[in-house]
mmCIF file of C-alpha atoms and ligand atoms in Angstrom:
data_model
loop_
_atom_site.group_PDB
_atom_site.id
_atom_site.type_symbol
_atom_site.label_atom_id
_atom_site.label_comp_id
_atom_site.label_asym_id
_atom_site.label_seq_id
_atom_site.Cartn_x
_atom_site.Cartn_y
_atom_site.Cartn_z
ATOM 1 C CA MET A 1 -3.100 -15.692 13.453
ATOM 2 C CA LYS A 2 -1.280 -16.820 9.985
ATOM 3 C CA THR A 3 2.552 -17.752 10.765
ATOM 4 C CA GLU A 4 5.781 -15.675 8.670
ATOM 5 C CA ASN A 5 5.818 -18.460 6.278
ATOM 6 C CA GLN A 6 1.879 -19.253 5.603
ATOM 7 C CA LYS A 7 1.569 -15.754 4.712
ATOM 8 C CA VAL A 8 4.143 -15.720 2.223
ATOM 9 C CA GLU A 9 2.645 -18.458 0.910
ATOM 10 C CA HIS A 10 -1.091 -17.507 1.341
ATOM 11 C CA TRP A 11 0.223 -14.362 -1.013
ATOM 12 C CA ASN A 12 2.318 -16.334 -3.588
ATOM 13 C CA THR A 13 -0.554 -19.107 -3.903
ATOM 14 C CA ILE A 14 -2.672 -15.973 -4.921
ATOM 15 C CA TYR A 15 -0.388 -14.386 -7.378
ATOM 16 C CA GLN A 16 0.388 -18.076 -9.180
ATOM 17 C CA SER A 17 -3.103 -18.969 -9.160
ATOM 18 C CA LYS A 18 -5.295 -15.900 -10.420
ATOM 19 C CA ASN A 19 -4.864 -13.622 -13.326
ATOM 20 C CA GLU A 20 -4.404 -9.853 -12.712
ATOM 21 C CA ASN A 21 -8.182 -8.672 -12.949
ATOM 22 C CA GLU A 22 -9.551 -12.038 -10.402
ATOM 23 C CA VAL A 23 -8.316 -10.713 -7.319
ATOM 24 C CA SER A 24 -11.077 -7.583 -5.241
ATOM 25 C CA TRP A 25 -8.177 -5.277 -5.287
ATOM 26 C CA TYR A 26 -7.554 -5.274 -8.880
ATOM 27 C CA LYS A 27 -7.943 -1.588 -11.114
ATOM 28 C CA ASP A 28 -6.727 -1.320 -14.487
ATOM 29 C CA TYR A 29 -6.331 2.877 -13.047
ATOM 30 C CA PRO A 30 -5.331 3.428 -9.373
ATOM 31 C CA GLU A 31 -7.087 6.549 -9.839
ATOM 32 C CA ALA A 32 -7.524 7.575 -6.250
ATOM 33 C CA SER A 33 -4.036 7.039 -5.958
ATOM 34 C CA ILE A 34 -2.798 9.235 -8.748
ATOM 35 C CA GLU A 35 -5.144 12.021 -7.620
ATOM 36 C CA LEU A 36 -4.095 11.880 -3.959
ATOM 37 C CA ILE A 37 0.116 11.976 -5.090
ATOM 38 C CA LYS A 38 -0.534 14.653 -7.695
ATOM 39 C CA GLU A 39 -2.139 17.280 -5.086
ATOM 40 C CA LEU A 40 1.134 16.677 -3.214
ATOM 41 C CA LYS A 41 2.896 18.624 -6.656
ATOM 42 C CA LEU A 42 6.482 16.365 -5.446
ATOM 43 C CA PRO A 43 9.248 16.461 -7.808
ATOM 44 C CA LEU A 44 10.364 14.329 -10.056
ATOM 45 C CA SER A 45 13.332 13.233 -8.281
ATOM 46 C CA ALA A 46 10.840 12.375 -5.010
ATOM 47 C CA HIS A 47 11.674 8.844 -3.002
ATOM 48 C CA ILE A 48 8.860 6.927 -3.311
ATOM 49 C CA ILE A 49 7.598 3.370 -2.251
ATOM 50 C CA ASP A 50 4.436 1.180 -2.647
ATOM 51 C CA ILE A 51 4.042 -0.566 0.370
ATOM 52 C CA GLY A 52 2.369 -3.931 -0.907
ATOM 53 C CA GLY A 53 1.913 -2.903 -4.197
ATOM 54 C CA GLY A 54 1.460 -6.028 -5.009
ATOM 55 C CA GLU A 55 0.412 -6.299 -9.772
ATOM 56 C CA SER A 56 -0.637 -2.622 -8.902
ATOM 57 C CA ARG A 57 -0.188 -0.421 -12.000
ATOM 58 C CA LEU A 58 0.722 2.466 -9.787
ATOM 59 C CA VAL A 59 3.953 2.055 -10.680
ATOM 60 C CA ASP A 60 3.448 1.958 -14.376
ATOM 61 C CA VAL A 61 1.639 5.187 -13.835
ATOM 62 C CA LEU A 62 3.943 6.633 -11.741
ATOM 63 C CA LEU A 63 7.186 6.521 -14.239
ATOM 64 C CA ASP A 64 4.792 7.428 -16.993
ATOM 65 C CA LEU A 65 4.562 10.213 -15.074
ATOM 66 C CA GLY A 66 8.330 10.689 -14.908
ATOM 67 C CA TYR A 67 9.546 9.935 -11.432
ATOM 68 C CA THR A 68 12.741 8.151 -11.294
ATOM 69 C CA ASN A 69 13.101 6.712 -7.407
ATOM 70 C CA ILE A 70 10.726 4.357 -7.086
ATOM 71 C CA THR A 71 10.364 1.198 -5.018
ATOM 72 C CA VAL A 72 7.874 -0.956 -4.519
ATOM 73 C CA LEU A 73 7.914 -3.733 -1.631
ATOM 74 C CA ASP A 74 6.006 -6.916 -1.340
ATOM 75 C CA ILE A 75 5.344 -9.803 0.938
ATOM 76 C CA SER A 76 5.155 -11.992 -1.821
ATOM 77 C CA GLU A 77 7.982 -12.938 -4.896
ATOM 78 C CA LYS A 78 5.659 -14.165 -7.242
ATOM 79 C CA ALA A 79 3.712 -10.507 -6.948
ATOM 80 C CA LEU A 80 6.489 -8.633 -7.971
ATOM 81 C CA GLU A 81 7.839 -10.971 -10.430
ATOM 82 C CA LYS A 82 4.451 -10.460 -12.461
ATOM 83 C CA SER A 83 4.476 -6.579 -11.930
ATOM 84 C CA LYS A 84 7.794 -6.704 -13.500
ATOM 85 C CA ASN A 85 7.207 -8.813 -16.426
ATOM 86 C CA ARG A 86 4.545 -6.469 -17.348
ATOM 87 C CA LEU A 87 7.002 -3.548 -17.226
ATOM 88 C CA GLY A 88 9.047 -5.278 -19.300
ATOM 89 C CA GLU A 89 12.646 -3.229 -19.624
ATOM 90 C CA LYS A 90 10.634 -0.373 -17.173
ATOM 91 C CA SER A 91 11.211 -2.632 -14.200
ATOM 92 C CA LYS A 92 15.028 -1.943 -14.662
ATOM 93 C CA LEU A 93 13.865 1.868 -13.735
ATOM 94 C CA VAL A 94 12.494 0.632 -10.305
ATOM 95 C CA LYS A 95 13.777 -1.155 -7.137
ATOM 96 C CA TRP A 96 11.927 -3.540 -6.232
ATOM 97 C CA ILE A 97 12.205 -5.776 -2.223
ATOM 98 C CA ILE A 98 10.522 -8.495 -0.690
ATOM 99 C CA THR A 99 9.991 -8.652 2.795
ATOM 100 C CA ASP A 100 6.639 -8.755 5.326
ATOM 101 C CA ILE A 101 6.466 -4.701 6.035
ATOM 102 C CA THR A 102 6.610 -5.623 9.985
ATOM 103 C CA GLU A 103 10.511 -6.585 9.021
ATOM 104 C CA PHE A 104 11.256 -3.606 6.766
ATOM 105 C CA ASN A 105 14.619 -1.969 7.482
ATOM 106 C CA PRO A 106 14.670 1.149 5.453
ATOM 107 C CA THR A 107 17.996 1.917 4.405
ATOM 108 C CA GLU A 108 16.750 5.094 2.657
ATOM 109 C CA LYS A 109 13.854 7.800 3.670
ATOM 110 C CA TYR A 110 11.002 8.100 1.619
ATOM 111 C CA ASP A 111 9.376 11.450 0.599
ATOM 112 C CA LEU A 112 6.408 9.368 -0.306
ATOM 113 C CA TRP A 113 4.449 6.310 1.342
ATOM 114 C CA HIS A 114 1.503 4.933 -0.565
ATOM 115 C CA ASP A 115 -0.415 1.579 1.329
ATOM 116 C CA ARG A 116 -3.267 0.727 -0.449
ATOM 117 C CA ALA A 117 -5.263 -2.746 1.033
ATOM 118 C CA VAL A 118 -2.003 -3.588 3.139
ATOM 119 C CA PHE A 119 -1.874 -2.133 6.512
ATOM 120 C CA HIS A 120 -5.381 -3.326 7.931
ATOM 121 C CA PHE A 121 -4.585 -6.830 7.184
ATOM 122 C CA LEU A 122 -2.538 -5.947 10.528
ATOM 123 C CA THR A 123 -4.882 -7.201 13.175
ATOM 124 C CA ALA A 124 -2.100 -8.309 15.679
ATOM 125 C CA LYS A 125 -1.524 -5.103 17.829
ATOM 126 C CA GLU A 126 2.172 -5.004 17.883
ATOM 127 C CA ASN A 127 2.359 -5.411 13.975
ATOM 128 C CA ILE A 128 0.763 -2.003 14.008
ATOM 129 C CA ILE A 129 3.225 -1.092 16.501
ATOM 130 C CA LYS A 130 5.728 -2.413 13.911
ATOM 131 C CA TYR A 131 4.369 -0.584 11.128
ATOM 132 C CA THR A 132 3.992 3.391 12.410
ATOM 133 C CA SER A 133 7.407 2.801 13.417
ATOM 134 C CA ILE A 134 8.933 1.457 10.657
ATOM 135 C CA ALA A 135 6.742 4.392 8.929
ATOM 136 C CA GLU A 136 8.254 7.159 10.993
ATOM 137 C CA ARG A 137 11.280 6.140 10.404
ATOM 138 C CA ALA A 138 11.948 5.608 7.104
ATOM 139 C CA ILE A 139 9.726 9.109 5.859
ATOM 140 C CA SER A 140 11.065 12.298 5.749
ATOM 141 C CA GLN A 141 10.824 14.839 7.550
ATOM 142 C CA ASN A 142 7.467 16.949 5.519
ATOM 143 C CA GLY A 143 6.963 13.758 3.314
ATOM 144 C CA PHE A 144 3.922 12.120 3.275
ATOM 145 C CA LEU A 145 1.857 8.939 4.188
ATOM 146 C CA ILE A 146 -0.990 7.869 1.391
ATOM 147 C CA MET A 147 -3.071 5.378 3.516
ATOM 148 C CA GLY A 148 -5.754 3.457 1.695
ATOM 149 C CA THR A 149 -8.006 0.833 4.103
ATOM 150 C CA PHE A 150 -11.076 -0.409 4.363
ATOM 151 C CA SER A 151 -14.002 1.677 6.180
ATOM 152 C CA ASP A 152 -16.318 0.541 8.676
ATOM 153 C CA LYS A 153 -18.531 0.455 6.252
ATOM 154 C CA GLY A 154 -16.283 -1.837 4.187
ATOM 155 C CA PRO A 155 -15.391 -5.824 3.983
ATOM 156 C CA THR A 156 -14.420 -7.476 7.197
ATOM 157 C CA LYS A 157 -12.115 -9.760 5.185
ATOM 158 C CA CYS A 158 -10.329 -10.025 2.079
ATOM 159 C CA SER A 159 -8.697 -12.824 0.477
ATOM 160 C CA GLY A 160 -10.101 -14.594 2.912
ATOM 161 C CA LEU A 161 -8.114 -13.005 5.969
ATOM 162 C CA GLU A 162 -9.358 -10.748 8.716
ATOM 163 C CA ILE A 163 -8.920 -7.131 8.694
ATOM 164 C CA LYS A 164 -8.884 -4.174 10.607
ATOM 165 C CA GLN A 165 -11.759 -1.835 9.163
ATOM 166 C CA TYR A 166 -10.907 2.279 10.277
ATOM 167 C CA THR A 167 -12.278 5.354 10.148
ATOM 168 C CA ASP A 168 -10.369 9.199 9.836
ATOM 169 C CA LYS A 169 -10.587 9.158 13.617
ATOM 170 C CA THR A 170 -8.987 5.782 14.451
ATOM 171 C CA LEU A 171 -6.222 6.109 11.979
ATOM 172 C CA LYS A 172 -6.116 9.484 13.211
ATOM 173 C CA SER A 173 -4.910 8.182 15.984
ATOM 174 C CA ILE A 174 -2.831 5.447 15.171
ATOM 175 C CA PHE A 175 -0.373 7.721 13.317
ATOM 176 C CA GLU A 176 -1.036 11.435 15.035
ATOM 177 C CA ARG A 177 2.565 11.554 17.107
ATOM 178 C CA PHE A 178 4.643 11.314 14.322
ATOM 179 C CA PHE A 179 2.079 12.929 11.634
ATOM 180 C CA GLU A 180 -0.501 15.337 10.885
ATOM 181 C CA LEU A 181 -3.571 14.147 9.495
ATOM 182 C CA ASN A 182 -3.787 15.969 5.471
ATOM 183 C CA ASN A 183 -7.046 15.190 4.127
ATOM 184 C CA PHE A 184 -8.813 12.115 3.808
ATOM 185 C CA LYS A 185 -12.156 10.915 1.934
ATOM 186 C CA TYR A 186 -13.703 7.850 1.448
ATOM 187 C CA LEU A 187 -14.825 6.108 -1.497
ATOM 188 C CA ASP A 188 -16.053 3.114 -3.126
ATOM 189 C CA HIS A 189 -13.984 0.474 -4.675
ATOM 190 C CA SER A 190 -16.083 -1.127 -7.899
ATOM 191 C CA THR A 191 -14.502 -4.783 -7.510
ATOM 192 C CA PRO A 192 -14.245 -7.153 -10.940
ATOM 193 C CA PHE A 193 -16.827 -9.239 -9.538
ATOM 194 C CA ASN A 194 -19.523 -6.002 -9.614
ATOM 195 C CA THR A 195 -19.223 -5.803 -5.693
ATOM 196 C CA VAL A 196 -19.176 -2.318 -3.738
ATOM 197 C CA GLN A 197 -16.161 -2.046 -1.214
ATOM 198 C CA ASN A 198 -15.570 1.348 1.096
ATOM 199 C CA PHE A 199 -12.480 2.351 0.972
ATOM 200 C CA LEU A 200 -11.120 5.037 2.982
ATOM 201 C CA PHE A 201 -8.220 7.279 1.749
ATOM 202 C CA CYS A 202 -6.074 9.413 4.402
ATOM 203 C CA THR A 203 -3.126 11.775 3.420
ATOM 204 C CA PHE A 204 -0.860 12.341 6.378
ATOM 205 C CA GLN A 205 2.372 14.614 6.759
ATOM 206 C CA ARG A 206 5.893 13.342 8.683
ATOM 207 C CA LYS A 207 5.872 15.589 11.670
HETATM 208 C C1 SAM B 301 -5.090 -6.353 -1.741
HETATM 209 S S1 SAM B 301 -3.467 -6.627 -2.038
HETATM 210 C C2 SAM B 301 -3.343 -4.752 -2.664
HETATM 211 C C3 SAM B 301 -1.937 -4.711 -3.175
HETATM 212 C C4 SAM B 301 -1.524 -3.428 -3.821
HETATM 213 N N1 SAM B 301 -1.486 -2.698 -3.106
HETATM 214 C C5 SAM B 301 -3.171 -2.738 -4.675
HETATM 215 O O1 SAM B 301 -3.478 -1.760 -4.380
HETATM 216 O O2 SAM B 301 -3.406 -3.341 -6.019
HETATM 217 C C6 SAM B 301 -2.648 -6.600 -0.502
HETATM 218 C C7 SAM B 301 -0.844 -6.476 -0.971
HETATM 219 O O3 SAM B 301 0.182 -6.597 0.157
HETATM 220 C C8 SAM B 301 1.052 -7.869 -0.056
HETATM 221 N N2 SAM B 301 1.106 -7.594 1.349
HETATM 222 C C9 SAM B 301 -0.061 -8.132 2.627
HETATM 223 N N3 SAM B 301 1.078 -8.835 3.708
HETATM 224 C C10 SAM B 301 2.001 -7.835 3.273
HETATM 225 C C11 SAM B 301 2.807 -7.570 4.615
HETATM 226 N N4 SAM B 301 2.968 -8.404 5.884
HETATM 227 N N5 SAM B 301 3.920 -6.878 3.862
HETATM 228 C C12 SAM B 301 4.159 -6.759 2.828
HETATM 229 N N6 SAM B 301 2.928 -7.004 2.377
HETATM 230 C C13 SAM B 301 2.025 -7.749 2.255
HETATM 231 C C14 SAM B 301 0.270 -9.051 -0.438
HETATM 232 O O4 SAM B 301 0.626 -9.819 -1.256
HETATM 233 C C15 SAM B 301 -0.641 -8.098 -1.717
HETATM 234 O O5 SAM B 301 -0.176 -7.534 -2.976
#
């Protein structure tokens, strides 16, 4: 397993050396996430956090939709720097947090916690437990958690790192103590390299 410094370096190197559309997880429009978020009918003042947002354009779309309380968190300073540069002036409307999610100490409650392709990098049980307890603490009562991971039919690695695959049942079992599983779907993500990755997206609600 990589040490904390190695993890930070791994991700910073990726974001320094690759263009936005040269990574497998790239999407010019994150339609799966946006569709699920729209279904929640959250007020525009809802507190939304994108965990491991990296260079994702989800924040751009949320700003365009009129959301006013958006936070993007990532372990990689370089990733967030690139997102801020892309957004220009609009980046000032967003809160940016550089931290390993397992070390995150939330100071506010979120009505929506979104994670696409981040949680599945946590392979050690203790880190999975840390993540879920931070999410439990940080998500407001009746708030939502949208979790996108590789499914059991998806890849076993991403960007050279081992990942953990999930099914709706295994993901539910991890979060069910404090979250209700509202719905789930499996979908194929087409990478910029013309390969396909099967994802699982689950929407949970904080009990
Ligand atoms: C596969 S990318 C997905 C990026 C983005 N969510 C998307 O859908 O485009 C994984 C992201 O998670 C970040 N990351 C990886 N491990 C992390 C951790 N322990 N804490 C916070 N961010 C992490 C990486 O820097 C990277 O931006």
